[in-house]
Amino acid sequence: MTKQHANWSPYDNNGGSCVAIAGSDYCVIAADTRMSTGYNILTRDYSKISHLAEKCVMASSGFQADVKALQKVLSARHLTYQHQHNKQMSCPAMAQLLSNTLYYKRFFPYYSFNVLGGLDSEGKGCVFTYDAVGSYERVGYSSQGSGSTLIMPFLDNQLKSPSPLLLPAQDAVTPLSETEAVDLVKTVFASATERDIYTGDKVEIVILNASGIHRDFMDLRKD
Amino acid sequence: MLDTTALESFPSLISHGINVAGEISAPPSFQLPNSNDFDGFVKETIQMVKPAKGTTTLAFIFKEGVMVAADSRASMGGYISSQSVKKIIEINPYMLGTMAGGAADCQFWHRNLGIKCRLHELANKRRISVTGASKLLANILYSYRGMGSSVGTMIAGWDETGPGLYYVDSEGGRLKGNRFSVGSGSPYAYGVLDSGYKYDMSVEEASELARRAIYHATFRDGASGGVASVYYVGPTGRKKLSGDDVGELHYHYNPVTPSTVE
């Protein structure tokens, strides 16, 4: 008697791509706004970006129901932190909180591929990249989602900086200016849209710097 | 019995175990899916999630202390997800842990081990031994045995008894030894390490041996690469000795000699 396998899965993949780039005094976080299931488009206007703390923004692709649950958990924990400590959570602190939150569901994971972007306590841009179960690393730039295999090599080509593991240490901050970084993000999404069916419609770009938070949109191919 | 200390992140306002309504609250636990076929479900999710694996790490004891080295590549299936992963984790100023297997599993449980070691120091007014720390980790991993986490780690450090090195894995194994290599590149690393090893080496000789062993493993194993990091743990604590890009190390070990054009 052959074993009966489940024909229902609790997961689905809603597609999409996210990118984040850290600069010397800014951070750019971007994600497309298409939400799909299989070959169907559910909506062209869905935000994958969540503003978790004053200097901390998260973009997530994967299963958006899990993403929404994750955003809610982190928001609630941030609120508790603010009540207990009378201050906003720093980006590196939020990064570790996200890692632990993901690992607590190690045996029933959040199907969410995240990039966290923001400013550290010195005002420098920081980007943290995650896998679905919580392993994380601070990097200068990252992409996740269905278009990440198309986007990452291009970002490596343009932005690759010396590894933080090298000894003697070499400085790893992106030499790009804020406008150049935003331009790069737009280029990258336009290219990913051409070759990834799950990426397109619009790209939402969030820029975090000393003067605050700024949101921009750019239209992408809708096919 | 599962180890749940890692889950106690929500501090209870009243005494532990009794919540605001006066009821006994359930002990903290990892949420498990309501599935008839737990093993199959876990296997499928791990396939879907594809945690980063594939690596080369090594550690050995010699006259002057312990040498620990690792590569820095993380792969998800055939895709290189990162070339700059920190696989040598600093548990405390005199103890190191290496990462092989699932990146999240190693990161999380090493962080938890660091917390436990610190609590031990505070409770007992002395540092924990390498034997003790490795046993703490092994017991945690044993309790989660069979649930799909993947950890192959070495705990290396210096305590009152001198240098200590243990291998601990997610099957529940814990071995004391002088020389270990863990990961997909370990066969290649063992070849170089075993043939060059002598107990009476200086720190420089030992670090060069460790670096070369990692380099050779990254050369032949596709899942290993990036930066070869070498750490030393001695009586005064841990110190990072080198971090070299293996692509550049290749030309350091195999210099290009100009040839005459015909």
Short mmCIF file of C-alpha atoms in Angstrom, two decimals:
data_model
loop_
_atom_site.label_atom_id
_atom_site.label_comp_id
_atom_site.label_asym_id
_atom_site.label_seq_id
_atom_site.Cartn_x
_atom_site.Cartn_y
_atom_site.Cartn_z
CA MET A 1 0.00 0.00 0.00
CA THR A 2 1.77 3.19 -1.18
CA LYS A 3 1.96 6.06 1.29
CA GLN A 4 -0.64 8.77 0.75
CA HIS A 5 1.06 12.12 0.16
CA ALA A 6 -0.50 15.45 1.03
CA ASN A 7 -2.21 17.08 -1.95
CA TRP A 8 -2.58 20.33 -0.08
CA SER A 9 0.41 22.50 0.78
CA PRO A 10 0.18 25.33 3.30
CA TYR A 11 2.59 27.35 1.14
CA ASP A 12 2.33 29.25 -2.13
CA ASN A 13 4.86 31.45 -3.93
CA ASN A 14 3.63 34.90 -4.88
CA GLY A 15 6.85 35.77 -6.70
CA GLY A 16 8.53 39.15 -6.96
CA SER A 17 12.00 40.55 -6.37
CA CYS A 18 13.56 42.80 -3.73
CA VAL A 19 16.83 44.71 -3.70
CA ALA A 20 18.66 46.78 -1.11
CA ILE A 21 21.85 48.84 -1.46
CA ALA A 22 23.75 50.50 1.40
CA GLY A 23 25.67 53.72 0.93
CA SER A 24 27.91 55.84 3.15
CA ASP A 25 24.97 57.84 4.54
CA TYR A 26 21.87 56.40 2.85
CA CYS A 27 20.13 53.13 2.13
CA VAL A 28 17.95 52.25 -0.86
CA ILE A 29 15.37 49.45 -0.53
CA ALA A 30 13.21 48.46 -3.50
CA ALA A 31 10.70 45.79 -4.47
CA ASP A 32 8.36 45.27 -7.40
CA THR A 33 4.61 45.45 -6.80
CA ARG A 34 3.39 42.41 -8.70
CA MET A 35 1.70 39.61 -6.76
CA SER A 36 1.18 36.37 -8.66
CA THR A 37 0.09 32.79 -8.09
CA GLY A 38 1.10 30.22 -10.67
CA TYR A 39 0.67 31.89 -14.06
CA ASN A 40 -1.96 34.34 -12.79
CA ILE A 41 -1.45 37.89 -11.59
CA LEU A 42 -3.46 38.60 -8.45
CA THR A 43 -2.68 42.32 -8.36
CA ARG A 44 -0.26 44.82 -9.90
CA ASP A 45 -0.23 47.09 -6.89
CA TYR A 46 0.96 45.18 -3.80
CA SER A 47 3.63 46.60 -1.51
CA LYS A 48 6.24 44.13 -0.30
CA ILE A 49 7.98 46.79 1.78
CA SER A 50 7.37 47.37 5.47
CA HIS A 51 8.67 50.25 7.57
CA LEU A 52 9.53 48.44 10.79
CA ALA A 53 11.31 51.20 12.73
CA GLU A 54 12.37 54.80 12.14
CA LYS A 55 15.65 53.79 10.49
CA CYS A 56 14.79 50.28 9.40
CA VAL A 57 12.87 49.02 6.36
CA MET A 58 12.22 45.44 5.30
CA ALA A 59 11.41 44.11 1.84
CA SER A 60 10.24 40.51 1.52
CA SER A 61 9.34 38.23 -1.35
CA GLY A 62 7.96 34.69 -1.26
CA PHE A 63 4.62 33.72 0.26
CA GLN A 64 2.92 37.04 1.07
CA ALA A 65 0.61 35.59 3.73
CA ASP A 66 3.69 34.53 5.71
CA VAL A 67 5.30 37.89 4.94
CA LYS A 68 2.27 39.74 6.33
CA ALA A 69 2.31 37.57 9.49
CA LEU A 70 6.03 38.20 9.91
CA GLN A 71 5.60 41.98 9.47
CA LYS A 72 2.87 41.96 12.13
CA VAL A 73 4.99 40.00 14.62
CA LEU A 74 7.95 42.36 14.14
CA SER A 75 5.76 45.47 14.43
CA ALA A 76 4.28 44.20 17.67
CA ARG A 77 7.71 43.36 19.10
CA HIS A 78 8.95 46.80 18.11
CA LEU A 79 6.05 48.44 19.89
CA THR A 80 6.83 46.46 23.05
CA TYR A 81 10.49 47.49 22.77
CA GLN A 82 9.49 51.16 22.48
CA HIS A 83 7.32 50.88 25.60
CA GLN A 84 10.07 49.16 27.57
CA HIS A 85 13.09 51.19 26.43
CA ASN A 86 11.58 54.52 25.42
CA LYS A 87 13.42 54.54 22.10
CA GLN A 88 13.29 53.14 18.58
CA MET A 89 15.02 49.86 17.77
CA SER A 90 18.27 50.27 15.86
CA CYS A 91 18.64 48.52 12.51
CA PRO A 92 21.24 45.95 13.74
CA ALA A 93 18.96 45.13 16.70
CA MET A 94 15.97 44.65 14.39
CA ALA A 95 18.18 42.48 12.19
CA GLN A 96 18.85 40.05 15.02
CA LEU A 97 15.19 40.14 16.07
CA LEU A 98 14.18 39.14 12.55
CA SER A 99 16.73 36.32 12.57
CA ASN A 100 15.40 34.92 15.84
CA THR A 101 11.77 35.33 14.73
CA LEU A 102 12.49 33.34 11.59
CA TYR A 103 14.36 30.61 13.50
CA TYR A 104 11.55 30.14 16.05
CA LYS A 105 9.58 28.74 13.12
CA ARG A 106 12.46 26.51 12.06
CA PHE A 107 10.27 23.43 11.74
CA PHE A 108 7.37 25.21 9.97
CA PRO A 109 9.19 28.09 8.27
CA TYR A 110 7.93 31.48 7.17
CA TYR A 111 8.28 31.16 3.41
CA SER A 112 9.68 34.66 3.25
CA PHE A 113 12.94 35.80 1.67
CA ASN A 114 13.90 39.09 3.28
CA VAL A 115 16.27 41.97 2.92
CA LEU A 116 16.50 44.50 5.72
CA GLY A 117 17.84 47.96 5.02
CA GLY A 118 18.47 51.02 7.13
CA LEU A 119 20.95 53.24 8.90
CA ASP A 120 23.13 51.99 11.74
CA SER A 121 23.84 53.97 14.90
CA GLU A 122 26.60 55.91 13.10
CA GLY A 123 24.28 56.95 10.28
CA LYS A 124 25.95 54.66 7.74
CA GLY A 125 23.81 52.57 5.43
CA CYS A 126 23.43 48.91 6.31
CA VAL A 127 21.79 46.00 4.53
CA PHE A 128 21.12 42.59 6.04
CA THR A 129 20.24 39.59 3.92
CA TYR A 130 18.42 36.47 5.13
CA ASP A 131 17.50 32.97 4.16
CA ALA A 132 14.03 31.63 5.01
CA VAL A 133 15.04 30.17 8.40
CA GLY A 134 16.95 33.12 9.80
CA SER A 135 20.62 32.92 8.89
CA TYR A 136 21.74 36.49 8.28
CA GLU A 137 24.69 38.58 7.31
CA ARG A 138 25.45 42.29 7.03
CA VAL A 139 26.35 43.15 3.43
CA GLY A 140 26.75 46.20 1.20
CA TYR A 141 23.95 45.15 -1.19
CA SER A 142 21.62 42.21 -1.74
CA SER A 143 18.68 40.92 -3.71
CA GLN A 144 16.11 38.22 -2.92
CA GLY A 145 13.15 36.69 -4.69
CA SER A 146 12.37 35.22 -8.08
CA GLY A 147 14.57 37.70 -9.94
CA SER A 148 17.52 37.52 -7.54
CA THR A 149 19.55 35.13 -9.69
CA LEU A 150 19.27 37.68 -12.52
CA ILE A 151 19.90 40.74 -10.36
CA MET A 152 22.71 39.57 -8.05
CA PRO A 153 25.39 38.97 -10.71
CA PHE A 154 24.76 42.45 -12.09
CA LEU A 155 25.06 44.05 -8.65
CA ASP A 156 28.24 42.01 -8.04
CA ASN A 157 29.65 43.41 -11.26
CA GLN A 158 28.80 47.02 -10.38
CA LEU A 159 29.19 47.07 -6.62
CA LYS A 160 31.38 44.19 -5.53
CA SER A 161 33.57 45.34 -2.72
CA PRO A 162 36.33 43.62 -0.72
CA SER A 163 35.00 40.94 1.61
CA PRO A 164 34.72 41.96 5.29
CA LEU A 165 36.58 38.74 6.15
CA LEU A 166 39.83 39.87 4.53
CA LEU A 167 42.78 40.63 6.77
CA PRO A 168 44.12 43.34 6.68
CA ALA A 169 40.59 44.78 6.55
CA GLN A 170 39.57 46.77 3.48
CA ASP A 171 36.78 49.30 3.47
CA ALA A 172 33.61 47.94 1.92
CA VAL A 173 31.21 50.87 1.56
CA THR A 174 29.62 51.44 -1.86
CA PRO A 175 31.25 54.44 -3.49
CA LEU A 176 27.99 55.36 -5.25
CA SER A 177 26.07 58.53 -4.54
CA GLU A 178 22.40 58.31 -3.61
CA THR A 179 21.13 59.29 -7.07
CA GLU A 180 23.49 56.80 -8.74
CA ALA A 181 22.25 54.04 -6.44
CA VAL A 182 18.58 54.81 -7.20
CA ASP A 183 19.41 54.83 -10.91
CA LEU A 184 21.12 51.46 -10.55
CA VAL A 185 18.06 50.02 -8.80
CA LYS A 186 15.77 51.23 -11.60
CA THR A 187 18.06 49.72 -14.23
CA VAL A 188 18.23 46.45 -12.36
CA PHE A 189 14.45 46.10 -12.08
CA ALA A 190 13.92 47.00 -15.73
CA SER A 191 16.34 44.20 -16.70
CA ALA A 192 14.88 41.65 -14.29
CA THR A 193 11.37 42.41 -15.62
CA GLU A 194 12.52 41.46 -19.12
CA ARG A 195 13.51 37.93 -18.16
CA ASP A 196 11.51 37.02 -15.04
CA ILE A 197 7.77 36.50 -15.48
CA TYR A 198 7.08 37.15 -11.81
CA THR A 199 8.74 40.60 -11.75
CA GLY A 200 7.10 43.66 -13.28
CA ASP A 201 4.25 46.23 -13.14
CA LYS A 202 5.87 48.79 -10.82
CA VAL A 203 8.89 49.11 -8.59
CA GLU A 204 8.53 50.79 -5.20
CA ILE A 205 11.77 52.46 -4.11
CA VAL A 206 12.32 53.61 -0.53
CA ILE A 207 15.28 55.83 0.33
CA LEU A 208 16.39 56.21 3.96
CA ASN A 209 18.82 58.94 4.87
CA ALA A 210 19.58 61.51 7.56
CA SER A 211 16.67 63.70 6.46
CA GLY A 212 14.18 60.83 6.80
CA ILE A 213 12.33 58.48 4.50
CA HIS A 214 11.35 59.06 0.88
CA ARG A 215 9.22 56.82 -1.36
CA ASP A 216 9.33 56.72 -5.14
CA PHE A 217 7.62 54.59 -7.80
CA MET A 218 8.64 53.68 -11.32
CA ASP A 219 6.53 51.89 -13.92
CA LEU A 220 7.77 48.59 -15.30
CA ARG A 221 6.56 46.38 -18.14
CA LYS A 222 3.16 44.93 -17.38
CA ASP A 223 3.44 41.81 -19.53
CA MET B 1 13.08 16.32 26.21
CA LEU B 2 13.47 19.36 23.96
CA ASP B 3 15.67 22.23 25.05
CA THR B 4 13.43 25.30 25.18
CA THR B 5 15.75 27.90 26.72
CA ALA B 6 16.19 29.52 23.32
CA LEU B 7 12.48 30.29 23.17
CA GLU B 8 12.14 32.20 26.41
CA SER B 9 12.33 35.59 24.79
CA PHE B 10 8.98 36.89 26.01
CA PRO B 11 9.64 37.87 29.64
CA SER B 12 6.63 37.07 31.74
CA LEU B 13 5.45 39.90 33.97
CA ILE B 14 4.35 37.58 36.79
CA SER B 15 5.98 34.34 37.87
CA HIS B 16 7.01 32.03 35.10
CA GLY B 17 4.36 29.47 34.24
CA ILE B 18 1.38 31.51 35.47
CA ASN B 19 -0.04 34.17 33.18
CA VAL B 20 -2.12 37.26 33.92
CA ALA B 21 -5.43 35.34 34.05
CA GLY B 22 -4.02 33.06 36.74
CA GLU B 23 -3.90 30.02 34.47
CA ILE B 24 -0.82 27.84 34.07
CA SER B 25 0.59 28.79 30.67
CA ALA B 26 1.90 26.16 28.28
CA PRO B 27 5.69 25.76 28.25
CA PRO B 28 7.36 27.46 25.30
CA SER B 29 7.92 25.21 22.33
CA PHE B 30 8.71 25.30 18.65
CA GLN B 31 5.49 25.40 16.64
CA LEU B 32 5.06 22.16 14.72
CA PRO B 33 2.79 21.68 11.71
CA ASN B 34 -0.38 19.56 12.09
CA SER B 35 0.65 17.00 9.55
CA ASN B 36 0.08 13.25 9.33
CA ASP B 37 3.49 12.85 7.76
CA PHE B 38 5.84 15.06 9.77
CA ASP B 39 9.04 13.60 8.34
CA GLY B 40 7.86 13.99 4.76
CA PHE B 41 6.67 17.52 5.45
CA VAL B 42 9.97 18.50 7.04
CA LYS B 43 11.88 16.93 4.15
CA GLU B 44 9.78 18.88 1.65
CA THR B 45 10.11 22.22 3.46
CA ILE B 46 13.85 21.83 3.78
CA GLN B 47 13.99 21.08 0.05
CA MET B 48 11.90 24.20 -0.63
CA VAL B 49 13.78 26.41 1.79
CA LYS B 50 17.17 24.93 0.79
CA PRO B 51 19.24 26.23 3.71
CA ALA B 52 22.80 27.11 2.90
CA LYS B 53 25.17 24.11 3.06
CA GLY B 54 28.45 23.00 1.56
CA THR B 55 31.62 24.14 3.20
CA THR B 56 35.14 23.38 4.40
CA THR B 57 36.13 23.92 8.03
CA LEU B 58 39.01 22.51 10.00
CA ALA B 59 40.63 22.74 13.41
CA PHE B 60 43.64 21.13 15.06
CA ILE B 61 45.52 21.19 18.35
CA PHE B 62 49.28 21.68 18.30
CA LYS B 63 52.02 22.61 20.74
CA GLU B 64 51.11 26.32 20.94
CA GLY B 65 47.31 25.99 21.05
CA VAL B 66 44.43 25.47 18.62
CA MET B 67 44.27 26.54 14.98
CA VAL B 68 40.84 27.01 13.36
CA ALA B 69 40.20 27.74 9.69
CA ALA B 70 37.22 27.90 7.31
CA ASP B 71 36.11 29.06 3.88
CA SER B 72 33.26 31.58 3.43
CA ARG B 73 30.95 30.28 0.71
CA ALA B 74 27.24 29.59 1.23
CA SER B 75 25.39 27.70 -1.50
CA MET B 76 21.67 27.07 -1.97
CA GLY B 77 21.57 24.12 -4.31
CA GLY B 78 23.74 25.25 -7.21
CA TYR B 79 23.43 28.97 -6.51
CA ILE B 80 26.10 30.73 -4.49
CA SER B 81 24.08 32.77 -2.03
CA SER B 82 27.09 34.40 -0.39
CA GLN B 83 30.88 34.52 -0.63
CA SER B 84 31.38 36.30 2.69
CA VAL B 85 29.75 34.15 5.36
CA LYS B 86 31.39 34.18 8.79
CA LYS B 87 31.85 30.47 9.47
CA ILE B 88 34.09 30.93 12.48
CA ILE B 89 31.84 32.13 15.24
CA GLU B 90 33.21 33.89 18.29
CA ILE B 91 31.39 32.32 21.22
CA ASN B 92 33.44 34.26 23.78
CA PRO B 93 36.98 35.73 23.94
CA TYR B 94 38.60 32.30 24.39
CA MET B 95 36.28 29.96 22.47
CA LEU B 96 35.44 29.57 18.81
CA GLY B 97 32.82 27.53 16.99
CA THR B 98 32.82 26.56 13.33
CA MET B 99 29.81 26.46 11.04
CA ALA B 100 29.01 23.62 8.66
CA GLY B 101 25.59 22.45 7.50
CA GLY B 102 22.56 24.68 7.85
CA ALA B 103 23.69 28.29 8.29
CA ALA B 104 20.68 29.34 10.36
CA ASP B 105 20.96 26.27 12.61
CA CYS B 106 24.65 26.94 13.30
CA GLN B 107 24.21 30.70 13.80
CA PHE B 108 21.24 30.34 16.13
CA TRP B 109 22.60 27.53 18.32
CA HIS B 110 26.08 29.08 18.59
CA ARG B 111 24.51 32.34 19.72
CA ASN B 112 22.47 30.36 22.25
CA LEU B 113 25.62 28.56 23.38
CA GLY B 114 27.37 31.90 23.91
CA ILE B 115 24.50 33.01 26.13
CA LYS B 116 24.63 29.77 28.12
CA CYS B 117 28.40 30.08 28.57
CA ARG B 118 27.99 33.63 29.89
CA LEU B 119 25.25 32.54 32.29
CA HIS B 120 27.57 29.77 33.53
CA GLU B 121 30.29 32.35 34.18
CA LEU B 122 27.89 34.54 36.13
CA ALA B 123 26.50 31.65 38.14
CA ASN B 124 29.81 29.95 38.92
CA LYS B 125 32.25 32.89 38.93
CA ARG B 126 34.55 31.07 36.52
CA ARG B 127 34.79 30.44 32.82
CA ILE B 128 33.16 27.35 31.37
CA SER B 129 35.49 24.63 30.06
CA VAL B 130 35.56 23.59 26.40
CA THR B 131 34.33 20.16 27.55
CA GLY B 132 31.37 21.79 29.28
CA ALA B 133 30.47 24.11 26.43
CA SER B 134 30.61 21.34 23.84
CA LYS B 135 28.45 19.12 26.08
CA LEU B 136 25.83 21.89 26.42
CA LEU B 137 25.62 22.21 22.65
CA ALA B 138 25.63 18.44 22.06
CA ASN B 139 22.76 17.93 24.52
CA ILE B 140 20.66 20.62 22.82
CA LEU B 141 21.28 19.15 19.38
CA TYR B 142 20.55 15.62 20.62
CA SER B 143 17.15 16.73 21.84
CA TYR B 144 16.33 17.96 18.32
CA ARG B 145 17.74 14.84 16.69
CA GLY B 146 15.81 13.63 13.66
CA MET B 147 13.92 16.89 13.18
CA GLY B 148 15.92 18.01 10.19
CA SER B 149 18.40 20.53 11.56
CA SER B 150 21.85 20.17 10.11
CA VAL B 151 24.84 21.17 12.23
CA GLY B 152 28.43 19.94 11.98
CA THR B 153 30.48 22.10 14.28
CA MET B 154 33.78 22.14 16.11
CA ILE B 155 34.15 23.85 19.47
CA ALA B 156 37.74 24.99 19.94
CA GLY B 157 39.10 26.88 22.91
CA TRP B 158 41.59 27.31 25.67
CA ASP B 159 40.61 26.60 29.28
CA GLU B 160 42.34 25.68 32.56
CA THR B 161 43.35 22.29 31.21
CA GLY B 162 44.96 23.82 28.10
CA PRO B 163 43.77 23.61 24.48
CA GLY B 164 40.47 21.83 23.82
CA LEU B 165 38.79 20.66 20.61
CA TYR B 166 35.49 18.84 20.22
CA TYR B 167 33.42 17.88 17.18
CA VAL B 168 29.63 18.15 17.72
CA ASP B 169 26.90 17.37 15.21
CA SER B 170 23.13 17.40 14.83
CA GLU B 171 22.95 13.59 14.91
CA GLY B 172 23.90 13.96 18.58
CA GLY B 173 27.55 12.97 18.15
CA ARG B 174 30.29 14.55 20.26
CA LEU B 175 33.93 13.58 19.80
CA LYS B 176 37.08 14.79 21.50
CA GLY B 177 40.07 14.95 19.19
CA ASN B 178 43.24 16.66 18.01
CA ARG B 179 42.42 17.14 14.35
CA PHE B 180 39.07 17.56 12.57
CA SER B 181 37.75 18.76 9.25
CA VAL B 182 34.03 19.14 8.56
CA GLY B 183 32.09 19.83 5.38
CA SER B 184 31.86 18.88 1.72
CA GLY B 185 35.49 19.94 1.21
CA SER B 186 36.81 18.05 4.22
CA PRO B 187 38.31 15.08 2.30
CA TYR B 188 40.55 17.50 0.40
CA ALA B 189 41.44 19.44 3.53
CA TYR B 190 42.29 16.22 5.41
CA GLY B 191 44.71 15.23 2.66
CA VAL B 192 46.76 18.39 3.04
CA LEU B 193 46.30 18.67 6.80
CA ASP B 194 47.24 15.08 7.66
CA SER B 195 50.34 15.02 5.45
CA GLY B 196 51.68 18.33 6.79
CA TYR B 197 50.77 18.01 10.48
CA LYS B 198 53.36 17.88 13.24
CA TYR B 199 52.59 18.54 16.92
CA ASP B 200 55.73 20.67 17.28
CA MET B 201 54.84 23.44 14.86
CA SER B 202 55.20 27.14 15.40
CA VAL B 203 52.15 29.39 15.14
CA GLU B 204 53.30 30.60 11.69
CA GLU B 205 53.80 27.06 10.34
CA ALA B 206 50.46 25.91 11.72
CA SER B 207 48.55 28.88 10.28
CA GLU B 208 50.16 28.36 6.88
CA LEU B 209 49.20 24.66 6.96
CA ALA B 210 45.60 25.55 7.87
CA ARG B 211 45.39 28.16 5.14
CA ARG B 212 46.76 25.80 2.50
CA ALA B 213 44.39 23.03 3.51
CA ILE B 214 41.39 25.37 3.07
CA TYR B 215 42.76 26.64 -0.24
CA HIS B 216 43.15 23.11 -1.65
CA ALA B 217 39.63 22.21 -0.55
CA THR B 218 38.17 25.31 -2.23
CA PHE B 219 40.10 24.46 -5.37
CA ARG B 220 38.51 21.03 -5.75
CA ASP B 221 35.14 21.42 -4.03
CA GLY B 222 32.57 23.55 -5.84
CA ALA B 223 30.62 24.21 -2.68
CA SER B 224 33.60 25.83 -0.94
CA GLY B 225 35.23 29.14 -1.79
CA GLY B 226 35.42 32.84 -0.98
CA VAL B 227 37.83 33.88 1.74
CA ALA B 228 40.02 31.49 3.75
CA SER B 229 40.01 32.71 7.37
CA VAL B 230 42.47 31.40 9.95
CA TYR B 231 42.09 31.91 13.71
CA TYR B 232 44.40 30.97 16.56
CA VAL B 233 43.34 30.27 20.16
CA GLY B 234 46.09 30.38 22.74
CA PRO B 235 46.53 31.04 26.46
CA THR B 236 45.85 34.76 25.97
CA GLY B 237 42.68 34.26 23.96
CA ARG B 238 41.65 34.15 20.31
CA LYS B 239 43.22 36.06 17.44
CA LYS B 240 42.46 36.21 13.74
CA LEU B 241 45.68 35.52 11.88
CA SER B 242 44.71 35.79 8.21
CA GLY B 243 41.88 36.28 5.77
CA ASP B 244 42.81 35.72 2.13
CA ASP B 245 40.72 35.53 -1.02
CA VAL B 246 41.26 32.00 -2.35
CA GLY B 247 41.34 33.25 -5.92
CA GLU B 248 44.37 35.34 -5.06
CA LEU B 249 45.86 32.50 -2.96
CA HIS B 250 45.84 30.36 -6.08
CA TYR B 251 48.31 32.67 -7.80
CA HIS B 252 50.30 32.98 -4.58
CA TYR B 253 50.83 29.21 -4.54
CA ASN B 254 51.04 28.85 -8.32
CA PRO B 255 52.83 31.95 -9.57
CA VAL B 256 52.52 32.71 -13.26
CA THR B 257 55.94 32.47 -14.87
CA PRO B 258 56.29 34.50 -18.06
CA SER B 259 56.79 32.18 -21.03
CA THR B 260 58.50 33.06 -24.28
CA VAL B 261 56.14 33.67 -27.18
CA GLU B 262 56.90 31.34 -30.15
#
